[in-house]
Tab-separated table of C-alpha atoms in Angstrom:
chain	number	residue	atom	x	y	z
A	1	MET	CA	-136.407	-11.954	30.158
A	2	ALA	CA	-137.631	-14.782	28.127
A	3	ASP	CA	-141.375	-16.150	28.856
A	4	ALA	CA	-141.889	-19.564	30.248
A	5	ASP	CA	-142.809	-20.847	26.226
A	6	ASP	CA	-138.846	-19.824	25.350
A	7	ARG	CA	-137.413	-21.561	28.936
A	8	ASP	CA	-139.224	-24.970	27.791
A	9	LYS	CA	-138.402	-24.576	24.328
A	10	GLY	CA	-134.894	-23.531	25.303
A	11	ARG	CA	-135.064	-27.001	26.831
A	12	GLU	CA	-136.252	-29.163	24.704
A	13	TRP	CA	-134.146	-27.871	21.880
A	14	PHE	CA	-130.841	-28.891	24.433
A	15	GLN	CA	-132.484	-32.041	25.046
A	16	ARG	CA	-132.618	-32.512	21.337
A	17	VAL	CA	-129.956	-31.247	20.081
A	18	MET	CA	-126.808	-32.399	23.818
A	19	GLY	CA	-128.940	-35.533	23.449
A	20	PHE	CA	-129.056	-35.165	27.690
A	21	PRO	CA	-131.427	-32.491	29.518
A	22	ALA	CA	-130.624	-29.274	30.515
A	23	PRO	CA	-128.826	-29.289	34.120
A	24	ALA	CA	-130.834	-27.608	36.729
A	25	LEU	CA	-130.235	-24.590	38.218
A	26	PRO	CA	-132.481	-22.014	38.582
A	27	GLY	CA	-131.271	-18.343	38.192
A	28	ASP	CA	-127.921	-18.807	36.704
A	29	LEU	CA	-128.150	-16.220	34.267
A	30	PHE	CA	-125.801	-17.549	31.920
A	31	LEU	CA	-127.143	-21.353	31.780
A	32	ASP	CA	-130.814	-19.026	31.220
A	33	THR	CA	-129.621	-17.183	28.177
A	34	THR	CA	-128.268	-20.221	26.891
A	35	LEU	CA	-131.963	-22.001	26.510
A	36	ASP	CA	-134.121	-18.216	26.331
A	37	HIS	CA	-131.326	-17.157	23.215
A	38	LEU	CA	-129.330	-20.539	21.910
A	39	PHE	CA	-131.180	-23.422	22.013
A	40	ALA	CA	-135.035	-21.352	21.893
A	41	LYS	CA	-135.051	-19.043	19.707
A	42	VAL	CA	-130.298	-20.347	17.244
A	43	TRP	CA	-130.595	-24.009	16.980
A	44	SER	CA	-134.306	-23.953	16.052
A	45	ARG	CA	-134.691	-21.996	13.547
A	46	PRO	CA	-135.537	-23.500	10.575
A	47	ALA	CA	-133.722	-22.889	7.798
A	48	LEU	CA	-130.277	-24.880	8.613
A	49	GLY	CA	-131.453	-28.903	10.263
A	50	VAL	CA	-129.710	-30.035	13.671
A	51	LYS	CA	-126.941	-31.657	11.964
A	52	GLU	CA	-125.824	-28.755	9.705
A	53	ARG	CA	-125.003	-26.576	12.923
A	54	ARG	CA	-123.750	-28.799	14.198
A	55	ILE	CA	-121.130	-29.611	11.752
A	56	ALA	CA	-120.790	-25.623	11.666
A	57	THR	CA	-120.438	-25.655	16.042
A	58	LEU	CA	-117.559	-28.228	15.700
A	59	VAL	CA	-115.476	-26.847	12.850
A	60	VAL	CA	-115.274	-23.458	14.889
A	61	LEU	CA	-114.890	-25.160	17.993
A	62	MET	CA	-111.864	-26.971	16.423
A	63	CYS	CA	-110.869	-23.813	14.483
A	64	LEU	CA	-110.052	-22.251	17.874
A	65	GLY	CA	-108.742	-24.637	19.535
A	66	HIS	CA	-111.674	-25.003	22.456
A	67	GLU	CA	-110.929	-28.765	24.119
A	68	PRO	CA	-114.014	-28.949	26.628
A	69	THR	CA	-116.334	-27.383	24.322
A	70	LEU	CA	-115.004	-29.197	21.843
A	71	LYS	CA	-115.797	-32.702	23.866
A	72	LEU	CA	-118.671	-31.845	24.535
A	73	HIS	CA	-119.939	-30.846	21.408
A	74	LEU	CA	-118.511	-33.959	19.672
A	75	GLY	CA	-120.040	-36.301	22.412
A	76	ALA	CA	-123.292	-34.697	21.549
A	77	ALA	CA	-122.842	-35.561	18.109
A	78	LEU	CA	-122.058	-39.179	18.691
A	79	ARG	CA	-124.682	-39.687	21.189
A	80	THR	CA	-128.244	-38.188	19.463
A	81	GLY	CA	-126.077	-40.124	16.315
A	82	GLN	CA	-126.261	-36.660	15.199
A	83	LEU	CA	-122.979	-37.901	13.084
A	84	THR	CA	-120.820	-41.057	12.155
A	85	ASP	CA	-117.718	-42.254	12.997
A	86	ALA	CA	-116.800	-42.208	9.475
A	87	GLU	CA	-119.047	-38.640	8.914
A	88	LEU	CA	-116.630	-36.990	12.071
A	89	ASP	CA	-112.726	-38.822	11.257
A	90	GLU	CA	-113.959	-36.526	7.552
A	91	LEU	CA	-114.604	-33.446	9.034
A	92	VAL	CA	-111.440	-33.506	10.695
A	93	LEU	CA	-109.431	-34.217	7.535
A	94	HIS	CA	-111.195	-31.489	5.576
A	95	VAL	CA	-110.530	-29.140	8.360
A	96	ALA	CA	-107.008	-29.992	8.633
A	97	HIS	CA	-106.782	-28.938	4.729
A	98	TYR	CA	-108.559	-24.926	6.032
A	99	ALA	CA	-106.985	-24.128	9.122
A	100	GLY	CA	-103.832	-25.708	8.868
A	101	TRP	CA	-103.336	-29.321	10.512
A	102	PRO	CA	-102.266	-28.373	14.115
A	103	VAL	CA	-105.463	-27.764	14.497
A	104	ALA	CA	-107.174	-31.110	12.872
A	105	ALA	CA	-104.620	-32.556	14.879
A	106	VAL	CA	-105.490	-31.885	17.940
A	107	SER	CA	-109.240	-32.260	17.033
A	108	SER	CA	-108.666	-36.026	15.599
A	109	GLN	CA	-107.388	-36.447	19.346
A	110	VAL	CA	-109.986	-34.636	21.079
A	111	VAL	CA	-112.524	-37.328	18.612
A	112	ARG	CA	-110.311	-40.318	19.793
A	113	ALA	CA	-110.757	-39.496	23.436
A	114	VAL	CA	-114.714	-39.125	22.981
A	115	ARG	CA	-114.575	-42.314	21.210
A	116	ALA	CA	-112.803	-44.382	23.780
A	117	GLU	CA	-115.286	-42.667	26.417
A	118	ARG	CA	-117.662	-43.758	24.225
A	119	ASP	CA	-116.795	-47.134	23.371
A	120	LYS	CA	-116.370	-47.551	27.047
A	121	ALA	CA	-119.103	-46.862	28.775
A	122	GLY	CA	-121.097	-49.234	26.464
A	123	ALA	CA	-118.875	-51.925	27.051
């Protein structure tokens, strides 16, 4: 079990990375581990910045075709200003040439959906 410092650091990094507070689910083993390890100990490591980790995460999610998590991370990238619309378009195009056109086609659809939600919320 992690200590309170890990949990606090995990919550801080979750907010920084995702652009919204971590959910309050006391005793949820998966969320606790996500905060204590993934955010407190991985995302916070200094060798890569949040933007670089975000790009790596997006590419993996695109290649896996995991649309719900891709949508979550694309939304976070836009919400936090970590990536611009132009950078996301470029990332999808780049992935198309290394992971295949079908992977990029699905990813492009998810990007468009996330943008539409953002634009609707901002209207």
